[in-house]
Coordinates of C-alpha atoms and ligand atoms in Angstrom, one line a residue:
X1 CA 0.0 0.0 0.0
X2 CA 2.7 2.3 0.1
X3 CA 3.2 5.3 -2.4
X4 CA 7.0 4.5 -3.7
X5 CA 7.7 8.0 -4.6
X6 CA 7.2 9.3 -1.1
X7 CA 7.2 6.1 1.3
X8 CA 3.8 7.1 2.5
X9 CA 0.8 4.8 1.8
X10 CA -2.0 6.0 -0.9
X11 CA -5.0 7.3 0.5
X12 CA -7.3 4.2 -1.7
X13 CA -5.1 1.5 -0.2
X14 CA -5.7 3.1 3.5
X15 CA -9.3 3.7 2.9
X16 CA -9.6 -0.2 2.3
X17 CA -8.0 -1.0 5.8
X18 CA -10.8 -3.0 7.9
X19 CA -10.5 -0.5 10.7
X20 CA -10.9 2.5 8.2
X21 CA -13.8 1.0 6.5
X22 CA -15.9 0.2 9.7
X23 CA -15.7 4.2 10.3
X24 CA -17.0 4.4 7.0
X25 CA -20.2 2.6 7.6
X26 CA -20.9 5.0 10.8
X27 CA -19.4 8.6 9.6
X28 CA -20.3 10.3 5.9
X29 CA -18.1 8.7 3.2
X30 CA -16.9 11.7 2.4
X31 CA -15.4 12.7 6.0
X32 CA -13.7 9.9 6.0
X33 CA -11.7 10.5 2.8
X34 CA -11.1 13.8 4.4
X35 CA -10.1 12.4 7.6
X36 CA -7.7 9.4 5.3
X37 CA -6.4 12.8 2.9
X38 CA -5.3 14.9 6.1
X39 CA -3.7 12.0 8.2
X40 CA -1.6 11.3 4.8
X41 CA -0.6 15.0 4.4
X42 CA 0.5 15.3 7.8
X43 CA 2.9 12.3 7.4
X44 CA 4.0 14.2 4.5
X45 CA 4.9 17.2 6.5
X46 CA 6.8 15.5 9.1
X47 CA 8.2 12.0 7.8
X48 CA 9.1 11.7 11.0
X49 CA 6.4 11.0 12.9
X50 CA 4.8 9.4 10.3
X51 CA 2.3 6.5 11.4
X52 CA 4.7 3.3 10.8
X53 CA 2.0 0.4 11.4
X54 CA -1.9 0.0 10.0
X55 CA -2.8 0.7 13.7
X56 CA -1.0 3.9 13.9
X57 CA -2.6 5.0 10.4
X58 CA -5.6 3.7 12.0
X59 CA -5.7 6.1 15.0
X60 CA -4.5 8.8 13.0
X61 CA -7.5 8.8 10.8
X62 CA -9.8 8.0 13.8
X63 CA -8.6 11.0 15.4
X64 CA -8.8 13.6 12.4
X65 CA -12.1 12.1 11.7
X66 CA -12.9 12.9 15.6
X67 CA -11.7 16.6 14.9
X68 CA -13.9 16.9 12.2
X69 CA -17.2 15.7 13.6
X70 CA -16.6 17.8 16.5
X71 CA -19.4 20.5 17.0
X72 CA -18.5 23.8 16.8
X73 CA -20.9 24.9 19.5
X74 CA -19.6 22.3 22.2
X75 CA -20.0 22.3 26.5
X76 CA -17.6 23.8 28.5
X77 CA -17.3 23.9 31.7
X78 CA -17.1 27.6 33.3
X79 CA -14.5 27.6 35.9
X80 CA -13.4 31.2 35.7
X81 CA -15.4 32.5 38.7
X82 CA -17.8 34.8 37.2
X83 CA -21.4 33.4 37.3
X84 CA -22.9 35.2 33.7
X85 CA -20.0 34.9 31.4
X86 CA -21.4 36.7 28.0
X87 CA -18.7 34.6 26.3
X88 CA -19.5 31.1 28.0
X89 CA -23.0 31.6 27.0
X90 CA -24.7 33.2 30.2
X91 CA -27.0 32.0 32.6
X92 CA -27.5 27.7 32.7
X93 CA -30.9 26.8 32.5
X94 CA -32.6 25.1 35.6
X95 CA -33.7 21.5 35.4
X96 CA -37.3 22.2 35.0
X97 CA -36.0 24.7 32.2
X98 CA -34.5 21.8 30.1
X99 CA -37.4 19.4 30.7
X100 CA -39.8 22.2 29.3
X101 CA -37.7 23.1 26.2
X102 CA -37.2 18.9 25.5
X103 CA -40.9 18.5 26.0
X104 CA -41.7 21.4 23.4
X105 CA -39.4 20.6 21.2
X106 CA -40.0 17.0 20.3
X107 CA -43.8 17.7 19.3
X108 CA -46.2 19.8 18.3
X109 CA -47.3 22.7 20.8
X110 CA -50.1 25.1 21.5
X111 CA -47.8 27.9 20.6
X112 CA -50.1 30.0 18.9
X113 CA -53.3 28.3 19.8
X114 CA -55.9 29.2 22.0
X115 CA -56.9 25.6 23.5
X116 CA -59.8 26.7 25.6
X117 CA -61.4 28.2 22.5
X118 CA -60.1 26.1 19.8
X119 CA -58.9 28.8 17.6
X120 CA -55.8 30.9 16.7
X121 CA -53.9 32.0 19.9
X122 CA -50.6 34.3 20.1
X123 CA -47.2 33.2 21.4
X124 CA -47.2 36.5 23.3
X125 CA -49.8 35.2 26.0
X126 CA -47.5 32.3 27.3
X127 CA -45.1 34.2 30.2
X128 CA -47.5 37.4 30.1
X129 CA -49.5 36.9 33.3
X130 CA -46.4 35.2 35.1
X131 CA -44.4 38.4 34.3
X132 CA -46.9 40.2 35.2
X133 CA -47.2 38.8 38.7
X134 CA -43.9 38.6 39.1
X135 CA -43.3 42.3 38.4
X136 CA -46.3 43.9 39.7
X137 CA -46.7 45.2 35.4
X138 CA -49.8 45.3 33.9
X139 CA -48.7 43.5 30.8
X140 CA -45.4 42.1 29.4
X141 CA -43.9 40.9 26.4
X142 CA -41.1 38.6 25.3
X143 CA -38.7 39.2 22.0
X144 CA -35.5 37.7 21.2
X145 CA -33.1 39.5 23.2
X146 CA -32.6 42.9 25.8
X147 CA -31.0 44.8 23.0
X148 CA -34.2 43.8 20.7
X149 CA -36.5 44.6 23.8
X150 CA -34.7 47.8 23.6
X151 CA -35.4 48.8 20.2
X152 CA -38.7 47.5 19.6
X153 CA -39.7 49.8 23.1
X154 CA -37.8 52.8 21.7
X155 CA -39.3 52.3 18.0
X156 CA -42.9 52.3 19.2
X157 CA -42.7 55.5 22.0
X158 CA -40.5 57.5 20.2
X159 CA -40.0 56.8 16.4
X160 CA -39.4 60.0 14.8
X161 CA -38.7 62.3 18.0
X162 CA -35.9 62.5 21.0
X163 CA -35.2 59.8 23.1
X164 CA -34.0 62.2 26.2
X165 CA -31.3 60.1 28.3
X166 CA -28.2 61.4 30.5
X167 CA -24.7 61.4 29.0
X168 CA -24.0 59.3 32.1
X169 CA -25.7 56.1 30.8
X170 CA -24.2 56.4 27.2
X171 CA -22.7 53.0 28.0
X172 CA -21.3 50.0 25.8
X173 CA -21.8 46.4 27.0
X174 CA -20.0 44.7 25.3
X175 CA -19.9 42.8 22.1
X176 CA -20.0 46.3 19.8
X177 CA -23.4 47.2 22.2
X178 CA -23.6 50.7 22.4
X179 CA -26.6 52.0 23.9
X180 CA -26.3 55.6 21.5
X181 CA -26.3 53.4 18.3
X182 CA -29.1 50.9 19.2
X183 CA -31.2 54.2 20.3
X184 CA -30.1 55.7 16.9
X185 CA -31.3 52.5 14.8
X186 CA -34.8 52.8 16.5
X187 CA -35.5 55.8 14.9
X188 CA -35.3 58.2 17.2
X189 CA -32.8 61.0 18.0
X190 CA -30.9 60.7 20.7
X191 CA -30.9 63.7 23.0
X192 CA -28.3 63.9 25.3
X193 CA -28.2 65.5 29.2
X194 CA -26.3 66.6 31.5
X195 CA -22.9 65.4 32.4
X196 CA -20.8 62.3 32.2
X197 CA -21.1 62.1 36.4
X198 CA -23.9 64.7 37.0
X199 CA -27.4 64.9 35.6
X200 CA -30.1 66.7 37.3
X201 CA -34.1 66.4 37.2
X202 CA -34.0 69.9 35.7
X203 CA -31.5 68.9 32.7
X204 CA -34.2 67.0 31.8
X205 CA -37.2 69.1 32.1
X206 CA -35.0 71.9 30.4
X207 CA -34.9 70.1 26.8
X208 CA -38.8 67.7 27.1
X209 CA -41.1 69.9 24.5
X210 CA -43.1 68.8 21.4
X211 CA -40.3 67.2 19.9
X212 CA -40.0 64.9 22.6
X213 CA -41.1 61.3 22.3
X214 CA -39.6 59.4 25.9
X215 CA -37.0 59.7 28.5
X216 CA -34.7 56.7 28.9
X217 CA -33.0 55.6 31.8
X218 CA -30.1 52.9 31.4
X219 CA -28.6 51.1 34.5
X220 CA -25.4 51.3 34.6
X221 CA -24.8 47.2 34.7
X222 CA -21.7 46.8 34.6
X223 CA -19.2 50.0 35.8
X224 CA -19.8 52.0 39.2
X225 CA -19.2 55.6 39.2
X226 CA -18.0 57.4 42.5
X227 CA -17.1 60.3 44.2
X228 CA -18.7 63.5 42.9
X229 CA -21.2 62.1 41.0
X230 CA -25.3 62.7 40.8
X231 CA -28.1 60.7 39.1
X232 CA -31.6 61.4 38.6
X233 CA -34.1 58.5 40.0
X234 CA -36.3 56.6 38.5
X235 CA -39.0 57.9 40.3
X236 CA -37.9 61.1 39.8
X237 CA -38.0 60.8 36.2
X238 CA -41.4 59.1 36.6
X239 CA -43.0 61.9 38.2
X240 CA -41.2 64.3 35.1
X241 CA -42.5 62.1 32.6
X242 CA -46.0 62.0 34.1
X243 CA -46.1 66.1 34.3
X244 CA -44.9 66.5 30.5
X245 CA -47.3 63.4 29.6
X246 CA -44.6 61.2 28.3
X247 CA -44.0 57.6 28.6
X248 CA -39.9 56.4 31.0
X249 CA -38.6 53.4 29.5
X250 CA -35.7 51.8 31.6
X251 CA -33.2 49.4 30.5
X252 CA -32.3 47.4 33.4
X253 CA -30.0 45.0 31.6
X254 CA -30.3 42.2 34.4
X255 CA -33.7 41.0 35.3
X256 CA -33.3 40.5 38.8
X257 CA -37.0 39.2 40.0
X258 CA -35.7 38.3 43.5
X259 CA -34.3 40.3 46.4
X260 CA -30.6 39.1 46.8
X261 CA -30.3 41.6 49.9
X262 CA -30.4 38.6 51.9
X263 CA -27.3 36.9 50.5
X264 CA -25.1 40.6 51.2
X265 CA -26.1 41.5 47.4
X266 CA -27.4 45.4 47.5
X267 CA -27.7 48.1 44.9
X268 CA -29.0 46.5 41.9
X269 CA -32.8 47.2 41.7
X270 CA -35.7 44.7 41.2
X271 CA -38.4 44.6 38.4
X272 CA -41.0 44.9 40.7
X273 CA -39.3 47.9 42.3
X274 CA -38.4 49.6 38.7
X275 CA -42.6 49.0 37.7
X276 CA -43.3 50.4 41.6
X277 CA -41.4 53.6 40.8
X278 CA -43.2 54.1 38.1
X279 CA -41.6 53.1 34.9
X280 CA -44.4 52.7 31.9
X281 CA -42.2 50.4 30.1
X282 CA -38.6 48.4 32.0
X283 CA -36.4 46.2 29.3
X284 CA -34.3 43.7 30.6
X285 CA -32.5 40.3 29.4
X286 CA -33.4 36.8 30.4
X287 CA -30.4 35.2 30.5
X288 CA -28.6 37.4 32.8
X289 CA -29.5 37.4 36.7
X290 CA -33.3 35.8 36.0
X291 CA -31.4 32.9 35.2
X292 CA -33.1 31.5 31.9
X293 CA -32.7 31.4 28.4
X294 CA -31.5 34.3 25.9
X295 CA -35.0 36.3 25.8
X296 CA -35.5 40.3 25.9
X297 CA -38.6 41.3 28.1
X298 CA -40.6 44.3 28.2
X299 CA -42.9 44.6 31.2
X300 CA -45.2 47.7 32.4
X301 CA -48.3 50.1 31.1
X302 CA -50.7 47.9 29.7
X303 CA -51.3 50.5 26.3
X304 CA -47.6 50.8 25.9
X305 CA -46.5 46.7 26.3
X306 CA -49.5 46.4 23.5
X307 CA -48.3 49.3 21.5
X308 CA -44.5 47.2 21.4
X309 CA -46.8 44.1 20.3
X310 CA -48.7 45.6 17.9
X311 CA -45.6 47.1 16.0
X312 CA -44.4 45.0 12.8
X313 CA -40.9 45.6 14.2
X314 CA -41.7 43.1 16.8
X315 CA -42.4 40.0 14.0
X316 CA -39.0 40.3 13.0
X317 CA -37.6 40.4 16.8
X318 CA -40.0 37.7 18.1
X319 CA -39.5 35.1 20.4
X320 CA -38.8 31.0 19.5
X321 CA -41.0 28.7 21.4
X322 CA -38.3 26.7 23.0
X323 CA -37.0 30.1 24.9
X324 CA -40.4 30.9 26.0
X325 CA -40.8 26.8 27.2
X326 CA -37.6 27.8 29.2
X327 CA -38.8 31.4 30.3
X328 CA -41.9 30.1 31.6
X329 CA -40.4 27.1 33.6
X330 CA -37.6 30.0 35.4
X331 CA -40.3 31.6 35.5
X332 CA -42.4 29.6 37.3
X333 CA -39.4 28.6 39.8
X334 CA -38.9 32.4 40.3
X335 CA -42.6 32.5 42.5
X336 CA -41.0 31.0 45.0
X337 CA -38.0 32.9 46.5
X338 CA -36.9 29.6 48.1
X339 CA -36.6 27.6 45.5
X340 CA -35.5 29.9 43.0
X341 CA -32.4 30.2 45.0
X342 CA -31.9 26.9 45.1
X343 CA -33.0 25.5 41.2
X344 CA -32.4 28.7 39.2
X345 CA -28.5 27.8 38.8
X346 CA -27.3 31.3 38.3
X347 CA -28.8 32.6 41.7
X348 CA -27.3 28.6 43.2
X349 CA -24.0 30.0 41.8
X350 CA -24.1 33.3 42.5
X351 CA -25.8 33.2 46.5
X352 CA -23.4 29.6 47.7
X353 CA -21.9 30.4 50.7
X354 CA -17.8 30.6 50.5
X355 CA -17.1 27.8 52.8
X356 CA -19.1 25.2 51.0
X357 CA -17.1 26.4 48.0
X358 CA -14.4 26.0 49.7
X359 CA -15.1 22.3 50.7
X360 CA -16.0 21.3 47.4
X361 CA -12.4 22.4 46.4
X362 CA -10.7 21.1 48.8
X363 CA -12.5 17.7 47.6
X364 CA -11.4 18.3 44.4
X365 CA -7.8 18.7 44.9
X366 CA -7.9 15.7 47.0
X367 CA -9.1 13.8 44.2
X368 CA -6.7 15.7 42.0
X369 CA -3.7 15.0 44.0
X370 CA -4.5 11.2 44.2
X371 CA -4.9 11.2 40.0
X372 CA -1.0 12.7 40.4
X373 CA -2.2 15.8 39.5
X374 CA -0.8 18.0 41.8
X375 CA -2.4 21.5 43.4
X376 CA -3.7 23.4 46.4
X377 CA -7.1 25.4 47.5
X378 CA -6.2 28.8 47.6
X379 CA -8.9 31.7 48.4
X380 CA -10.2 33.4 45.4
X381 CA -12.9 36.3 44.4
X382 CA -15.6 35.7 41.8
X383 CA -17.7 38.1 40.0
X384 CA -21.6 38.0 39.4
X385 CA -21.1 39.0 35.4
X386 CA -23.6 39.6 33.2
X387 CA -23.5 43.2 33.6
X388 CA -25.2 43.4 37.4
X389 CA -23.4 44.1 40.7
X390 CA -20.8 44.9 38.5
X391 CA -18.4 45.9 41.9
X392 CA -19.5 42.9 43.9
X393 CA -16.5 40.3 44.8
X394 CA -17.9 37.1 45.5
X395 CA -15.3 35.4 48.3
X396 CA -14.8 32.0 46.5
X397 CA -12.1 29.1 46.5
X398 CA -10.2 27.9 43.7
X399 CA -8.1 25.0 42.5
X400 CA -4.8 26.4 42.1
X401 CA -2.9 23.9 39.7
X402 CA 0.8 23.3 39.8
X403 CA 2.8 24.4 36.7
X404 CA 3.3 26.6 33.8
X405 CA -0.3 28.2 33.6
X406 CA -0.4 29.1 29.6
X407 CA 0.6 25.1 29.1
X408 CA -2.1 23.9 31.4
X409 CA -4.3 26.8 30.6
X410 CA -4.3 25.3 26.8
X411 CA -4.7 21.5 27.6
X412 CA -7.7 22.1 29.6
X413 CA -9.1 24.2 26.9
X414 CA -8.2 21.6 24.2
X415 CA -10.1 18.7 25.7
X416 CA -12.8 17.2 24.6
X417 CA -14.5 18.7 27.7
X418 CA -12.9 22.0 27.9
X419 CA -12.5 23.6 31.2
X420 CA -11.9 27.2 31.1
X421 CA -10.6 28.3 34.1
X422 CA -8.4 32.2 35.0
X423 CA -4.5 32.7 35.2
X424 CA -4.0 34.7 38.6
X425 CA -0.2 35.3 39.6
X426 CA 1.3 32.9 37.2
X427 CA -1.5 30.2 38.2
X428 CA -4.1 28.9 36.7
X429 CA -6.8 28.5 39.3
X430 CA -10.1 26.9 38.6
X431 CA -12.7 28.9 40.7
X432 CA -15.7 27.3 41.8
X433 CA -17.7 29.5 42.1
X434 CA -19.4 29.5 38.6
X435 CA -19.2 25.8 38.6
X436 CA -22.8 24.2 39.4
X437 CA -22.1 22.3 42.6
X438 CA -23.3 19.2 40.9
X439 CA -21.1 18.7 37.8
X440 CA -17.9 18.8 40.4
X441 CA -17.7 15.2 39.2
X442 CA -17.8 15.8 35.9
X443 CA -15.1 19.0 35.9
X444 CA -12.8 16.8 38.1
X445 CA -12.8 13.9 35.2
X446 CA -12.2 16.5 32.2
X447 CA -9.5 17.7 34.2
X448 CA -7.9 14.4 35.0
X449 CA -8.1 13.2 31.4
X450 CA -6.8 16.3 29.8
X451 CA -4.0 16.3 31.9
X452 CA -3.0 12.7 32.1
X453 CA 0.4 12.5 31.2
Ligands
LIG1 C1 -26.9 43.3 28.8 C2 -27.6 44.6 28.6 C3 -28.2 44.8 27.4 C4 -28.3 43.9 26.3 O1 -29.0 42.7 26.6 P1 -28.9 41.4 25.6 O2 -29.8 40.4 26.2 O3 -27.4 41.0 25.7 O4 -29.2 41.8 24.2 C5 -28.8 46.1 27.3 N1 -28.8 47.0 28.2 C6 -28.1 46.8 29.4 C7 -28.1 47.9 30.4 C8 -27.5 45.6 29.6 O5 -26.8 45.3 30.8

């Protein structure tokens, strides 16, 4: 089978190897001739390490063939420390979440049917009243993401005229978001106030007139700005919107249903305290601190939520029925402050107490050490993420391994079952903290095997 010219084998003779044919009968033809063409061409780049048996040819083609039937959109585990990590894909779903979104999508659903009338029904009605309990709204609505909840809120109150908002809430982010050029793409113009760290309730009422279509309010999710600084409240604004007869909308970026006061967690504000001071419309995302899937809701006025639903804008921003089978089940564990805490895994992750962190990692260097892996518990400080408590230091404990960090930093990202973890002094630690406390197991074996010497 070998190609005389270059001493490597022909990629027809290894294709007819009995090993490299049984792939064939469970992989695409064609991805195996791939996998064959690219295990040849690397021989022919290093001669040396060419395969020199039909078992070493065979595990060569095996593993390019492995490569290439990889997903691109794989698991990871999040070992970094913050809880919401935009680029690990936010908030993990809860259990009943899952269920809900494995349930709709293996069948049909009554996602835009009315089955107590048996007729037509509309995908908006399924989280509605649960929002609107939760928040103390009138109404809500659900579109694709906070940055579409955004626009399709700004497009409906104030196509056309100013969107009034202080220069101090000008924010990005992240990801090319910046809240000036979504409010520009909406259709409005932007009409700036006060100063980067000072705007008053009189900069506002200074520039409102007929032009005016809403004031906007962004939190600032995810910087803190101190010392001689001034903002104006939301019920402030609320009672200047109500005098000049125009509607607040108020981008809260994280949807934070329940109270985390309890847990030493201040400053952010709730829904249901944004709707109390009198918002008419509060944006937000779903897959930040609410803890379900990617989903932008609107909740408040009744006229104003159906105003948002009514615009065509909102077809092409609309919701797909597995997020809303996830957003109702967080939803649903979300009534009950208890168990929220306890099933919604972001507010598991983000309210755990240090010293049980600490345990588990101490367990997991145990079982590190004894794999010869070898490491310490050090104390470490995690982050919430997500763009909310965006100063907060979670006390946490980490996995500090032993050895170059960029070396081990790339193996364990290189895996099958990457773990992403955060080089601190010249160490990589894996921080617990953003690990749900029941896939320890499951990190602890991806580490072991992408390590194994
Ligand atoms: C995160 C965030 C957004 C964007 O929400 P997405 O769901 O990521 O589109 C908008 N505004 C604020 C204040 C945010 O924190």
């Amino acid at each position: 089978m070998t190609d005389s010219r270059r001493g490597l084998p022909a990629v027809g003779a290894l294709l007819e190897l009995p090993d490299v044919k049984a792939l064939a009968a469970r992989s695409a033809r064609a991805q195996v001739t791939e996998a064959v063409r690219a295990a040849v061409e690397e021989a022919r780049q290093d001669p040396a390490a060419a395969p020199a048996s039909e078992a070493a040819w065979t595990a060569a083609i095996r593993g390019h063939l492995a490569r290439r039937e990889r997903a691109s959109l794989r698991a990871v585990f999040n070992a970094t420390g913050v809880v919401l990590h935009t680029n690990l894909g936010r908030a993990p779903l809860a259990r009943a979440a899952i269920d809900a979104i494995a349930r709709t999508a293996s069948g049909a659903s009554n996602l835009e049917y009315d089955l107590e009338r048996g007729e037509r029904g509309s995908r908006y009605a399924h989280c509605a009243s649960l929002l609107a309990e939760l928040t103390g709204a009138e109404d809500a609505l659900v579109v694709n993401n906070g940055a579409a909840a955004l626009v399709l809120s700004l497009n409906t109150l104030a196509e056309g005229r100013d969107a009034v908002v202080s220069r101090g809430e000008l924010i990005e982010i992240g990801g090319s978001f910046r809240v000036p050029d979504v409010m520009a793409k909406s259709g409005c113009t932007l009409r700036e106030v006060g100063t980067t760290n000072r705007t008053h309730p009189d900069d506002y009422r200074r520039v409102l007139g007929a032009q005016t279509g809403a004031i906007v309010k962004v939190h600032r999710s995810n910087f803190e700005v101190r010392g001689f600084v001034a903002e104006t409240s939301v019920r402030e604004l609320a009672v200047i919107a109500r005098e000049a007869g125009l509607p607040l909308i108020v981008d809260l970026g994280s949807g934070l249903l329940v109270s985390l006061e309890a847990y030493g967690l201040s400053g952010e504000p709730t829904v249901g305290e944004t709707v109390r001071d009198g918002a008419t419309l509060v944006v937000m995302s779903g897959d930040k601190l609410l803890g379900g899937p990617q989903a932008g809701i609107i909740v408040g006025d009744r006229a104003a939520v159906d105003a948002c639903r009514r615009n065509p804008l909102a077809r092409a921003l609309r919701v797909d029925k597995l997020t809303i089978a996830a957003l109702e089940a967080t939803l649903r564990l979300s009534q009950d402050e208890a168990r929220a805490v306890q099933e919604i895994p972001a507010l598991a992750m983000v309210t755990a107490a240090a010293a049980s962190i600490r345990r588990r990692a101490e367990a997991m260097a145990e079982s590190l050490g004894a794999h010869g892996i070898p490491c310490r518990v050090v104390d470490s400080e995690g982050a919430v993420g997500g763009g909310a408590f965006p100063t907060a230091r979670l006390a946490s404990a980490a996995v500090a391994l032993d050895g170059d960090p960029m070396v081990l930093e790339a193996r364990l990202r290189g895996g099958d079952d990457a773990v992403i973890g955060r080089v601190v002094d010249g160490r990589l630690l894996l921080d617990l903290r953003s690990v749900p406390a029941d896939r320890d197991e499951a990190v602890l074996a991806a580490v072991c095997k992408a390590l194994a010497a």
